[in-house]
Amino acid sequence: MDEAIAKGAQMIAAAQKILTFTGAGLSTESGIPDFRSPGGIWEKYDPSDFYFQKFISDEHARTTYWEMSREFYSVIKPASPNRAHLAIKTLEDRGKLLAVVTQNIDNLHHKAGNSPEKIIELHGTVISVSCLSCKKKYDRDEIEARLDSGITVPYCDDCGGILKPDTVSFGQAMPQEAMERSIRYAGQCDLCMVLGSSLAVYPAASVPLHAVQSGARLIIINREPTPQDGEADLVIRMSVSEALTGMLDLLFA
Ligand code: NAD
């Protein structure tokens, strides 16, 4: 494994424009469960209850959604960035980071101090809520306070429309601008690092493929195999925070 860490460090040293593509595995060490690992969210809830179409058409589905979402938010809100998030911040400080494209909705890249303009949240964020009709935006904690007071499903103050956290549900359109920027950066980077993602969720998982097709090298650090391991120059199956700190220690310590 030391050899793989050394190879990764060399690849980072040689790179000037790194794109990190991060998934739920980056944040498990901050205490936020991923979806597919044992003990993950899909062991507790049925994903089909959370389709966007169900959410907009069925009050009962909205009640279940808000229950799950509140439980998840109560874990995310107090969470702090871990060594893996901080390693990505170091890459930015060292002038090597082109962008962080994240599937995570947990706000931890912002908390780690990466520049907001370098962070692309492909699946949105839990920290705000929007009206699906008039697009009015609410702070998440304001909505949480309403739910604490006994309301089970919140609606818009202005137009009565359906409120939903600013995260992308199954069956909901991806934020177009974020997807376009991600693909653009994937075409510009010289090294793409997939960090803690099963690469099972599309279209997000097309970002590293696009980087490879544009000539970038690819490192995948994930505990389990991914469908893109065959495309990678280096695959490391271990804790992403251990692997990244190992590499950065070799480079910058
Ligand atoms: P995923 O759950 O499909 O895959 C996570 C992968 O990370 C797994 O293969 C797992 O083996 C690996 N992993 C877990 N902990 C690790 C660690 N410490 N070191 C190395 N590998 C580790 O997650 P995904 O690919 O991000 O896709 C799932 C979707 O779930 C995304 O769309 C995302 O929006 C959402 N999600 C986000 C969060 C979050 O914001 N923190 C949490 C759960 C799910």
PDB file of C-alpha atoms and ligand atoms in Angstrom:
ATOM      1  CA  MET A   1       0.000   0.000   0.000  1.00  0.00           C
ATOM      2  CA  ASP A   2       2.935   2.341   0.700  1.00  0.00           C
ATOM      3  CA  GLU A   3       3.859   1.985  -2.953  1.00  0.00           C
ATOM      4  CA  ALA A   4       0.388   3.082  -4.051  1.00  0.00           C
ATOM      5  CA  ILE A   5       0.517   6.099  -1.722  1.00  0.00           C
ATOM      6  CA  ALA A   6       3.925   7.040  -3.126  1.00  0.00           C
ATOM      7  CA  LYS A   7       2.620   6.700  -6.697  1.00  0.00           C
ATOM      8  CA  GLY A   8      -0.380   8.879  -5.833  1.00  0.00           C
ATOM      9  CA  ALA A   9       1.934  11.488  -4.323  1.00  0.00           C
ATOM     10  CA  GLN A  10       3.996  11.522  -7.507  1.00  0.00           C
ATOM     11  CA  MET A  11       0.883  11.954  -9.621  1.00  0.00           C
ATOM     12  CA  ILE A  12      -0.220  14.901  -7.450  1.00  0.00           C
ATOM     13  CA  ALA A  13       3.280  16.398  -7.690  1.00  0.00           C
ATOM     14  CA  ALA A  14       3.162  16.184 -11.489  1.00  0.00           C
ATOM     15  CA  ALA A  15      -0.350  17.678 -11.722  1.00  0.00           C
ATOM     16  CA  GLN A  16      -1.252  21.331 -11.967  1.00  0.00           C
ATOM     17  CA  LYS A  17      -5.011  21.231 -12.363  1.00  0.00           C
ATOM     18  CA  ILE A  18      -6.580  18.645 -10.098  1.00  0.00           C
ATOM     19  CA  LEU A  19     -10.277  17.942 -10.134  1.00  0.00           C
ATOM     20  CA  THR A  20     -11.501  16.064  -7.074  1.00  0.00           C
ATOM     21  CA  PHE A  21     -14.770  14.192  -7.530  1.00  0.00           C
ATOM     22  CA  THR A  22     -16.111  13.430  -4.076  1.00  0.00           C
ATOM     23  CA  GLY A  23     -18.867  11.184  -2.768  1.00  0.00           C
ATOM     24  CA  ALA A  24     -20.479  10.117   0.466  1.00  0.00           C
ATOM     25  CA  GLY A  25     -17.404   8.023   1.402  1.00  0.00           C
ATOM     26  CA  LEU A  26     -15.464  11.249   1.973  1.00  0.00           C
ATOM     27  CA  SER A  27     -17.784  12.195   4.815  1.00  0.00           C
ATOM     28  CA  THR A  28     -18.293   8.875   6.614  1.00  0.00           C
ATOM     29  CA  GLU A  29     -15.314   9.739   8.823  1.00  0.00           C
ATOM     30  CA  SER A  30     -17.161  12.920   9.782  1.00  0.00           C
ATOM     31  CA  GLY A  31     -19.943  10.692  11.131  1.00  0.00           C
ATOM     32  CA  ILE A  32     -22.295  11.013   8.141  1.00  0.00           C
ATOM     33  CA  PRO A  33     -23.398   7.592   6.841  1.00  0.00           C
ATOM     34  CA  ASP A  34     -23.206   6.873   3.119  1.00  0.00           C
ATOM     35  CA  PHE A  35     -26.118   5.325   1.268  1.00  0.00           C
ATOM     36  CA  ARG A  36     -24.878   1.933   0.181  1.00  0.00           C
ATOM     37  CA  SER A  37     -22.440   0.671   2.842  1.00  0.00           C
ATOM     38  CA  PRO A  38     -23.689  -1.626   5.633  1.00  0.00           C
ATOM     39  CA  GLY A  39     -25.479   0.605   8.127  1.00  0.00           C
ATOM     40  CA  GLY A  40     -26.013   3.157   5.326  1.00  0.00           C
ATOM     41  CA  ILE A  41     -29.204   5.080   4.736  1.00  0.00           C
ATOM     42  CA  TRP A  42     -30.738   2.592   2.298  1.00  0.00           C
ATOM     43  CA  GLU A  43     -30.733  -0.106   4.969  1.00  0.00           C
ATOM     44  CA  LYS A  44     -33.187   2.000   6.893  1.00  0.00           C
ATOM     45  CA  TYR A  45     -35.316   3.626   4.195  1.00  0.00           C
ATOM     46  CA  ASP A  46     -36.660   2.452   0.853  1.00  0.00           C
ATOM     47  CA  PRO A  47     -35.184   4.633  -1.933  1.00  0.00           C
ATOM     48  CA  SER A  48     -38.366   4.338  -3.983  1.00  0.00           C
ATOM     49  CA  ASP A  49     -40.176   6.382  -1.316  1.00  0.00           C
ATOM     50  CA  PHE A  50     -38.040   9.347  -2.265  1.00  0.00           C
ATOM     51  CA  TYR A  51     -38.698   9.760  -5.967  1.00  0.00           C
ATOM     52  CA  PHE A  52     -39.339  13.351  -6.946  1.00  0.00           C
ATOM     53  CA  GLN A  53     -42.566  12.460  -8.712  1.00  0.00           C
ATOM     54  CA  LYS A  54     -43.928  10.935  -5.500  1.00  0.00           C
ATOM     55  CA  PHE A  55     -42.815  13.947  -3.485  1.00  0.00           C
ATOM     56  CA  ILE A  56     -44.702  16.408  -5.654  1.00  0.00           C
ATOM     57  CA  SER A  57     -47.824  14.320  -6.076  1.00  0.00           C
ATOM     58  CA  ASP A  58     -48.439  12.840  -2.641  1.00  0.00           C
ATOM     59  CA  GLU A  59     -48.741  14.561   0.750  1.00  0.00           C
ATOM     60  CA  HIS A  60     -47.997  11.279   2.542  1.00  0.00           C
ATOM     61  CA  ALA A  61     -44.737  10.884   0.574  1.00  0.00           C
ATOM     62  CA  ARG A  62     -43.796  14.448   1.551  1.00  0.00           C
ATOM     63  CA  THR A  63     -44.338  13.592   5.215  1.00  0.00           C
ATOM     64  CA  THR A  64     -42.019  10.550   4.949  1.00  0.00           C
ATOM     65  CA  TYR A  65     -39.490  12.591   2.985  1.00  0.00           C
ATOM     66  CA  TRP A  66     -39.320  15.348   5.593  1.00  0.00           C
ATOM     67  CA  GLU A  67     -38.965  12.775   8.390  1.00  0.00           C
ATOM     68  CA  MET A  68     -35.959  11.196   6.654  1.00  0.00           C
ATOM     69  CA  SER A  69     -34.523  14.532   5.631  1.00  0.00           C
ATOM     70  CA  ARG A  70     -34.764  15.943   9.162  1.00  0.00           C
ATOM     71  CA  GLU A  71     -33.027  12.906  10.598  1.00  0.00           C
ATOM     72  CA  PHE A  72     -30.224  13.253   8.037  1.00  0.00           C
ATOM     73  CA  TYR A  73     -29.942  17.010   8.619  1.00  0.00           C
ATOM     74  CA  SER A  74     -29.617  16.515  12.375  1.00  0.00           C
ATOM     75  CA  VAL A  75     -26.498  14.418  11.657  1.00  0.00           C
ATOM     76  CA  ILE A  76     -25.102  16.742   8.984  1.00  0.00           C
ATOM     77  CA  LYS A  77     -25.579  20.050  10.787  1.00  0.00           C
ATOM     78  CA  PRO A  78     -23.071  19.495  13.622  1.00  0.00           C
ATOM     79  CA  ALA A  79     -20.586  17.529  11.457  1.00  0.00           C
ATOM     80  CA  SER A  80     -17.072  18.854  10.909  1.00  0.00           C
ATOM     81  CA  PRO A  81     -14.760  18.323   7.967  1.00  0.00           C
ATOM     82  CA  ASN A  82     -12.333  15.420   8.438  1.00  0.00           C
ATOM     83  CA  ARG A  83      -8.718  15.006   7.310  1.00  0.00           C
ATOM     84  CA  ALA A  84      -9.809  14.166   3.771  1.00  0.00           C
ATOM     85  CA  HIS A  85     -11.729  17.444   3.363  1.00  0.00           C
ATOM     86  CA  LEU A  86      -8.768  19.312   4.855  1.00  0.00           C
ATOM     87  CA  ALA A  87      -6.392  17.574   2.426  1.00  0.00           C
ATOM     88  CA  ILE A  88      -8.460  18.944  -0.470  1.00  0.00           C
ATOM     89  CA  LYS A  89      -8.208  22.403   1.095  1.00  0.00           C
ATOM     90  CA  THR A  90      -4.408  21.910   1.192  1.00  0.00           C
ATOM     91  CA  LEU A  91      -4.447  21.110  -2.541  1.00  0.00           C
ATOM     92  CA  GLU A  92      -6.147  24.463  -3.090  1.00  0.00           C
ATOM     93  CA  ASP A  93      -3.688  26.277  -0.798  1.00  0.00           C
ATOM     94  CA  ARG A  94      -0.835  24.768  -2.810  1.00  0.00           C
ATOM     95  CA  GLY A  95      -2.323  26.089  -6.051  1.00  0.00           C
ATOM     96  CA  LYS A  96      -3.101  22.638  -7.445  1.00  0.00           C
ATOM     97  CA  LEU A  97      -6.879  22.508  -7.252  1.00  0.00           C
ATOM     98  CA  LEU A  98      -8.967  23.283 -10.303  1.00  0.00           C
ATOM     99  CA  ALA A  99     -12.297  22.365  -8.689  1.00  0.00           C
ATOM    100  CA  VAL A 100     -14.123  20.118  -6.257  1.00  0.00           C
ATOM    101  CA  VAL A 101     -17.084  18.454  -7.905  1.00  0.00           C
ATOM    102  CA  THR A 102     -19.082  16.869  -5.125  1.00  0.00           C
ATOM    103  CA  GLN A 103     -22.111  14.637  -4.954  1.00  0.00           C
ATOM    104  CA  ASN A 104     -22.309  15.424  -1.268  1.00  0.00           C
ATOM    105  CA  ILE A 105     -25.022  17.623   0.105  1.00  0.00           C
ATOM    106  CA  ASP A 106     -23.402  18.107   3.504  1.00  0.00           C
ATOM    107  CA  ASN A 107     -21.681  21.491   3.062  1.00  0.00           C
ATOM    108  CA  LEU A 108     -18.383  20.077   4.391  1.00  0.00           C
ATOM    109  CA  HIS A 109     -16.199  21.378   1.540  1.00  0.00           C
ATOM    110  CA  HIS A 110     -17.426  24.867   2.421  1.00  0.00           C
ATOM    111  CA  LYS A 111     -16.766  24.247   6.109  1.00  0.00           C
ATOM    112  CA  ALA A 112     -13.256  23.015   5.228  1.00  0.00           C
ATOM    113  CA  GLY A 113     -12.570  26.427   3.695  1.00  0.00           C
ATOM    114  CA  ASN A 114     -12.334  25.709  -0.026  1.00  0.00           C
ATOM    115  CA  SER A 115     -13.251  28.757  -2.126  1.00  0.00           C
ATOM    116  CA  PRO A 116     -16.968  28.714  -2.944  1.00  0.00           C
ATOM    117  CA  GLU A 117     -16.239  29.311  -6.625  1.00  0.00           C
ATOM    118  CA  LYS A 118     -14.228  26.069  -6.729  1.00  0.00           C
ATOM    119  CA  ILE A 119     -16.997  23.947  -5.181  1.00  0.00           C
ATOM    120  CA  ILE A 120     -19.666  22.479  -7.432  1.00  0.00           C
ATOM    121  CA  GLU A 121     -22.445  20.723  -5.535  1.00  0.00           C
ATOM    122  CA  LEU A 122     -23.911  18.490  -8.209  1.00  0.00           C
ATOM    123  CA  HIS A 123     -26.679  17.152  -5.980  1.00  0.00           C
ATOM    124  CA  GLY A 124     -27.360  20.407  -4.168  1.00  0.00           C
ATOM    125  CA  THR A 125     -27.158  21.171  -0.478  1.00  0.00           C
ATOM    126  CA  VAL A 126     -29.175  20.548   2.675  1.00  0.00           C
ATOM    127  CA  ILE A 127     -28.581  24.018   4.054  1.00  0.00           C
ATOM    128  CA  SER A 128     -31.331  25.715   2.104  1.00  0.00           C
ATOM    129  CA  VAL A 129     -34.913  25.011   1.078  1.00  0.00           C
ATOM    130  CA  SER A 130     -36.816  26.355  -1.936  1.00  0.00           C
ATOM    131  CA  CYS A 131     -40.381  26.693  -3.087  1.00  0.00           C
ATOM    132  CA  LEU A 132     -40.872  24.488  -6.138  1.00  0.00           C
ATOM    133  CA  SER A 133     -43.417  27.000  -7.550  1.00  0.00           C
ATOM    134  CA  CYS A 134     -42.153  30.555  -6.966  1.00  0.00           C
ATOM    135  CA  LYS A 135     -38.507  29.585  -6.156  1.00  0.00           C
ATOM    136  CA  LYS A 136     -38.444  31.612  -2.925  1.00  0.00           C
ATOM    137  CA  LYS A 137     -35.426  30.467  -0.900  1.00  0.00           C
ATOM    138  CA  TYR A 138     -35.474  29.750   2.838  1.00  0.00           C
ATOM    139  CA  ASP A 139     -32.737  29.088   5.334  1.00  0.00           C
ATOM    140  CA  ARG A 140     -32.942  25.446   6.397  1.00  0.00           C
ATOM    141  CA  ASP A 141     -32.948  26.259  10.096  1.00  0.00           C
ATOM    142  CA  GLU A 142     -36.008  28.495   9.677  1.00  0.00           C
ATOM    143  CA  ILE A 143     -37.894  25.553   8.163  1.00  0.00           C
ATOM    144  CA  GLU A 144     -36.574  23.186  10.836  1.00  0.00           C
ATOM    145  CA  ALA A 145     -38.015  25.526  13.483  1.00  0.00           C
ATOM    146  CA  ARG A 146     -41.451  25.226  11.841  1.00  0.00           C
ATOM    147  CA  LEU A 147     -41.162  21.440  11.795  1.00  0.00           C
ATOM    148  CA  ASP A 148     -40.075  21.479  15.463  1.00  0.00           C
ATOM    149  CA  SER A 149     -43.301  23.300  16.257  1.00  0.00           C
ATOM    150  CA  GLY A 150     -45.337  20.342  14.964  1.00  0.00           C
ATOM    151  CA  ILE A 151     -45.899  21.090  11.266  1.00  0.00           C
ATOM    152  CA  THR A 152     -45.191  17.895   9.313  1.00  0.00           C
ATOM    153  CA  VAL A 153     -44.966  19.356   5.779  1.00  0.00           C
ATOM    154  CA  PRO A 154     -43.998  23.008   5.213  1.00  0.00           C
ATOM    155  CA  TYR A 155     -45.453  25.184   2.437  1.00  0.00           C
ATOM    156  CA  CYS A 156     -44.375  28.515   0.947  1.00  0.00           C
ATOM    157  CA  ASP A 157     -45.387  31.695   2.824  1.00  0.00           C
ATOM    158  CA  ASP A 158     -45.788  33.655  -0.391  1.00  0.00           C
ATOM    159  CA  CYS A 159     -47.562  31.308  -2.776  1.00  0.00           C
ATOM    160  CA  GLY A 160     -48.473  28.184  -0.779  1.00  0.00           C
ATOM    161  CA  GLY A 161     -46.236  26.082  -3.059  1.00  0.00           C
ATOM    162  CA  ILE A 162     -44.422  22.914  -2.027  1.00  0.00           C
ATOM    163  CA  LEU A 163     -41.141  23.456  -0.177  1.00  0.00           C
ATOM    164  CA  LYS A 164     -38.236  21.079  -0.714  1.00  0.00           C
ATOM    165  CA  PRO A 165     -34.638  21.058   0.510  1.00  0.00           C
ATOM    166  CA  ASP A 166     -32.248  22.184  -2.253  1.00  0.00           C
ATOM    167  CA  THR A 167     -31.017  18.638  -2.878  1.00  0.00           C
ATOM    168  CA  VAL A 168     -31.557  16.626  -6.031  1.00  0.00           C
ATOM    169  CA  SER A 169     -33.917  13.666  -5.589  1.00  0.00           C
ATOM    170  CA  PHE A 170     -34.172  10.577  -7.781  1.00  0.00           C
ATOM    171  CA  GLY A 171     -36.042  11.589 -10.895  1.00  0.00           C
ATOM    172  CA  GLN A 172     -35.417  15.308 -10.362  1.00  0.00           C
ATOM    173  CA  ALA A 173     -33.520  17.304 -12.986  1.00  0.00           C
ATOM    174  CA  MET A 174     -29.840  17.932 -12.231  1.00  0.00           C
ATOM    175  CA  PRO A 175     -28.856  21.587 -11.801  1.00  0.00           C
ATOM    176  CA  GLN A 176     -27.896  22.286 -15.407  1.00  0.00           C
ATOM    177  CA  GLU A 177     -25.291  24.958 -14.767  1.00  0.00           C
ATOM    178  CA  ALA A 178     -23.484  22.788 -12.172  1.00  0.00           C
ATOM    179  CA  MET A 179     -23.426  19.814 -14.527  1.00  0.00           C
ATOM    180  CA  GLU A 180     -22.117  21.936 -17.412  1.00  0.00           C
ATOM    181  CA  ARG A 181     -19.365  23.467 -15.249  1.00  0.00           C
ATOM    182  CA  SER A 182     -18.358  20.018 -13.989  1.00  0.00           C
ATOM    183  CA  ILE A 183     -18.000  18.666 -17.508  1.00  0.00           C
ATOM    184  CA  ARG A 184     -16.053  21.771 -18.531  1.00  0.00           C
ATOM    185  CA  TYR A 185     -13.619  21.358 -15.619  1.00  0.00           C
ATOM    186  CA  ALA A 186     -13.347  17.628 -16.353  1.00  0.00           C
ATOM    187  CA  GLY A 187     -12.195  18.597 -19.841  1.00  0.00           C
ATOM    188  CA  GLN A 188      -9.563  20.982 -18.417  1.00  0.00           C
ATOM    189  CA  CYS A 189      -8.038  19.007 -15.526  1.00  0.00           C
ATOM    190  CA  ASP A 190      -4.794  17.045 -15.792  1.00  0.00           C
ATOM    191  CA  LEU A 191      -5.582  14.772 -12.830  1.00  0.00           C
ATOM    192  CA  CYS A 192      -8.990  13.602 -11.636  1.00  0.00           C
ATOM    193  CA  MET A 193      -9.227  12.088  -8.154  1.00  0.00           C
ATOM    194  CA  VAL A 194     -12.368  10.126  -7.281  1.00  0.00           C
ATOM    195  CA  LEU A 195     -12.639  10.143  -3.492  1.00  0.00           C
ATOM    196  CA  GLY A 196     -15.185   8.001  -1.645  1.00  0.00           C
ATOM    197  CA  SER A 197     -17.710   7.393  -4.391  1.00  0.00           C
ATOM    198  CA  SER A 198     -19.251   4.134  -5.598  1.00  0.00           C
ATOM    199  CA  LEU A 199     -19.588   5.825  -9.018  1.00  0.00           C
ATOM    200  CA  ALA A 200     -23.031   4.261  -9.240  1.00  0.00           C
ATOM    201  CA  VAL A 201     -25.069   7.436  -9.619  1.00  0.00           C
ATOM    202  CA  TYR A 202     -25.467   8.980 -13.080  1.00  0.00           C
ATOM    203  CA  PRO A 203     -25.117  11.475 -14.660  1.00  0.00           C
ATOM    204  CA  ALA A 204     -22.689  12.571 -11.890  1.00  0.00           C
ATOM    205  CA  ALA A 205     -20.438   9.541 -12.436  1.00  0.00           C
ATOM    206  CA  SER A 206     -19.861  10.608 -16.047  1.00  0.00           C
ATOM    207  CA  VAL A 207     -17.584  13.431 -14.795  1.00  0.00           C
ATOM    208  CA  PRO A 208     -14.457  11.270 -14.164  1.00  0.00           C
ATOM    209  CA  LEU A 209     -15.063   9.414 -17.438  1.00  0.00           C
ATOM    210  CA  HIS A 210     -15.103  12.730 -19.259  1.00  0.00           C
ATOM    211  CA  ALA A 211     -11.804  13.704 -17.574  1.00  0.00           C
ATOM    212  CA  VAL A 212     -10.167  10.454 -18.741  1.00  0.00           C
ATOM    213  CA  GLN A 213     -11.522  10.876 -22.269  1.00  0.00           C
ATOM    214  CA  SER A 214     -10.018  14.389 -22.299  1.00  0.00           C
ATOM    215  CA  GLY A 215      -6.561  13.037 -21.423  1.00  0.00           C
ATOM    216  CA  ALA A 216      -6.445  13.422 -17.614  1.00  0.00           C
ATOM    217  CA  ARG A 217      -4.952  10.781 -15.359  1.00  0.00           C
ATOM    218  CA  LEU A 218      -7.322   9.135 -12.904  1.00  0.00           C
ATOM    219  CA  ILE A 219      -6.881   8.076  -9.266  1.00  0.00           C
ATOM    220  CA  ILE A 220      -9.748   6.287  -7.497  1.00  0.00           C
ATOM    221  CA  ILE A 221      -9.633   6.025  -3.708  1.00  0.00           C
ATOM    222  CA  ASN A 222     -12.580   4.031  -2.430  1.00  0.00           C
ATOM    223  CA  ARG A 223     -13.007   1.153  -0.009  1.00  0.00           C
ATOM    224  CA  GLU A 224     -14.925  -0.915  -2.536  1.00  0.00           C
ATOM    225  CA  PRO A 225     -14.421  -1.585  -6.246  1.00  0.00           C
ATOM    226  CA  THR A 226     -16.119   0.838  -8.631  1.00  0.00           C
ATOM    227  CA  PRO A 227     -17.267   0.323 -12.227  1.00  0.00           C
ATOM    228  CA  GLN A 228     -14.533   2.742 -13.392  1.00  0.00           C
ATOM    229  CA  ASP A 229     -11.555   1.031 -11.724  1.00  0.00           C
ATOM    230  CA  GLY A 230     -10.483  -0.301 -15.137  1.00  0.00           C
ATOM    231  CA  GLU A 231     -10.128   3.296 -16.414  1.00  0.00           C
ATOM    232  CA  ALA A 232      -7.870   4.395 -13.549  1.00  0.00           C
ATOM    233  CA  ASP A 233      -4.091   4.821 -13.490  1.00  0.00           C
ATOM    234  CA  LEU A 234      -4.191   4.109  -9.766  1.00  0.00           C
ATOM    235  CA  VAL A 235      -6.836   2.464  -7.565  1.00  0.00           C
ATOM    236  CA  ILE A 236      -6.435   2.541  -3.783  1.00  0.00           C
ATOM    237  CA  ARG A 237      -8.882   0.571  -1.642  1.00  0.00           C
ATOM    238  CA  MET A 238      -8.519   2.093   1.780  1.00  0.00           C
ATOM    239  CA  SER A 239      -9.761   4.947   3.937  1.00  0.00           C
ATOM    240  CA  VAL A 240      -9.753   8.075   1.814  1.00  0.00           C
ATOM    241  CA  SER A 241      -8.505  10.264   4.678  1.00  0.00           C
ATOM    242  CA  GLU A 242      -5.592   7.908   5.396  1.00  0.00           C
ATOM    243  CA  ALA A 243      -4.648   7.671   1.737  1.00  0.00           C
ATOM    244  CA  LEU A 244      -4.821  11.428   1.138  1.00  0.00           C
ATOM    245  CA  THR A 245      -2.937  12.427   4.278  1.00  0.00           C
ATOM    246  CA  GLY A 246      -0.314   9.794   3.436  1.00  0.00           C
ATOM    247  CA  MET A 247       0.186  11.366   0.012  1.00  0.00           C
ATOM    248  CA  LEU A 248       0.247  14.941   1.258  1.00  0.00           C
ATOM    249  CA  ASP A 249       2.678  14.060   4.052  1.00  0.00           C
ATOM    250  CA  LEU A 250       5.070  12.720   1.428  1.00  0.00           C
ATOM    251  CA  LEU A 251       4.667  15.861  -0.644  1.00  0.00           C
ATOM    252  CA  PHE A 252       4.431  18.750   1.768  1.00  0.00           C
ATOM    253  CA  ALA A 253       5.467  17.614   5.275  1.00  0.00           C
TER     254      ALA A 253
HETATM  255  P1  NAD B   1     -22.235   5.828  -2.160  1.00  0.00           P
HETATM  256  O1  NAD B   1     -22.866   5.666  -0.829  1.00  0.00           O
HETATM  257  O2  NAD B   1     -22.867   5.205  -3.336  1.00  0.00           O
HETATM  258  O3  NAD B   1     -20.737   5.296  -2.113  1.00  0.00           O
HETATM  259  C1  NAD B   1     -19.846   5.651  -1.115  1.00  0.00           C
HETATM  260  C2  NAD B   1     -18.601   4.809  -1.322  1.00  0.00           C
HETATM  261  O4  NAD B   1     -17.626   5.261  -0.395  1.00  0.00           O
HETATM  262  C3  NAD B   1     -18.827   3.326  -1.066  1.00  0.00           C
HETATM  263  O5  NAD B   1     -18.351   2.589  -2.183  1.00  0.00           O
HETATM  264  C4  NAD B   1     -17.981   3.027   0.179  1.00  0.00           C
HETATM  265  O6  NAD B   1     -17.311   1.793   0.115  1.00  0.00           O
HETATM  266  C5  NAD B   1     -16.972   4.141   0.151  1.00  0.00           C
HETATM  267  N1  NAD B   1     -16.494   4.591   1.453  1.00  0.00           N
HETATM  268  C6  NAD B   1     -17.223   4.834   2.577  1.00  0.00           C
HETATM  269  N2  NAD B   1     -16.433   5.349   3.530  1.00  0.00           N
HETATM  270  C7  NAD B   1     -15.186   5.422   3.006  1.00  0.00           C
HETATM  271  C8  NAD B   1     -13.941   5.866   3.508  1.00  0.00           C
HETATM  272  N3  NAD B   1     -13.830   6.379   4.734  1.00  0.00           N
HETATM  273  N4  NAD B   1     -12.846   5.795   2.706  1.00  0.00           N
HETATM  274  C9  NAD B   1     -12.953   5.287   1.441  1.00  0.00           C
HETATM  275  N5  NAD B   1     -14.106   4.852   0.915  1.00  0.00           N
HETATM  276  C10 NAD B   1     -15.210   4.933   1.691  1.00  0.00           C
HETATM  277  O7  NAD B   1     -22.025   7.379  -2.328  1.00  0.00           O
HETATM  278  P2  NAD B   1     -21.957   8.287  -3.640  1.00  0.00           P
HETATM  279  O8  NAD B   1     -21.112   7.641  -4.673  1.00  0.00           O
HETATM  280  O9  NAD B   1     -21.619   9.653  -3.144  1.00  0.00           O
HETATM  281  O10 NAD B   1     -23.441   8.329  -4.208  1.00  0.00           O
HETATM  282  C11 NAD B   1     -24.557   8.342  -3.387  1.00  0.00           C
HETATM  283  C12 NAD B   1     -25.448   9.577  -3.425  1.00  0.00           C
HETATM  284  O11 NAD B   1     -25.741   9.798  -2.078  1.00  0.00           O
HETATM  285  C13 NAD B   1     -24.861  10.840  -3.910  1.00  0.00           C
HETATM  286  O12 NAD B   1     -25.713  11.300  -4.862  1.00  0.00           O
HETATM  287  C14 NAD B   1     -24.912  11.816  -2.716  1.00  0.00           C
HETATM  288  O13 NAD B   1     -25.641  12.952  -3.095  1.00  0.00           O
HETATM  289  C15 NAD B   1     -25.722  11.163  -1.672  1.00  0.00           C
HETATM  290  N6  NAD B   1     -25.199  11.151  -0.299  1.00  0.00           N
HETATM  291  C16 NAD B   1     -24.537  12.209   0.228  1.00  0.00           C
HETATM  292  C17 NAD B   1     -24.074  12.169   1.520  1.00  0.00           C
HETATM  293  C18 NAD B   1     -23.331  13.348   2.060  1.00  0.00           C
HETATM  294  O14 NAD B   1     -23.581  14.465   1.627  1.00  0.00           O
HETATM  295  N7  NAD B   1     -22.378  13.155   2.974  1.00  0.00           N
HETATM  296  C19 NAD B   1     -24.283  11.052   2.317  1.00  0.00           C
HETATM  297  C20 NAD B   1     -25.006   9.980   1.774  1.00  0.00           C
HETATM  298  C21 NAD B   1     -25.439  10.046   0.457  1.00  0.00           C
END
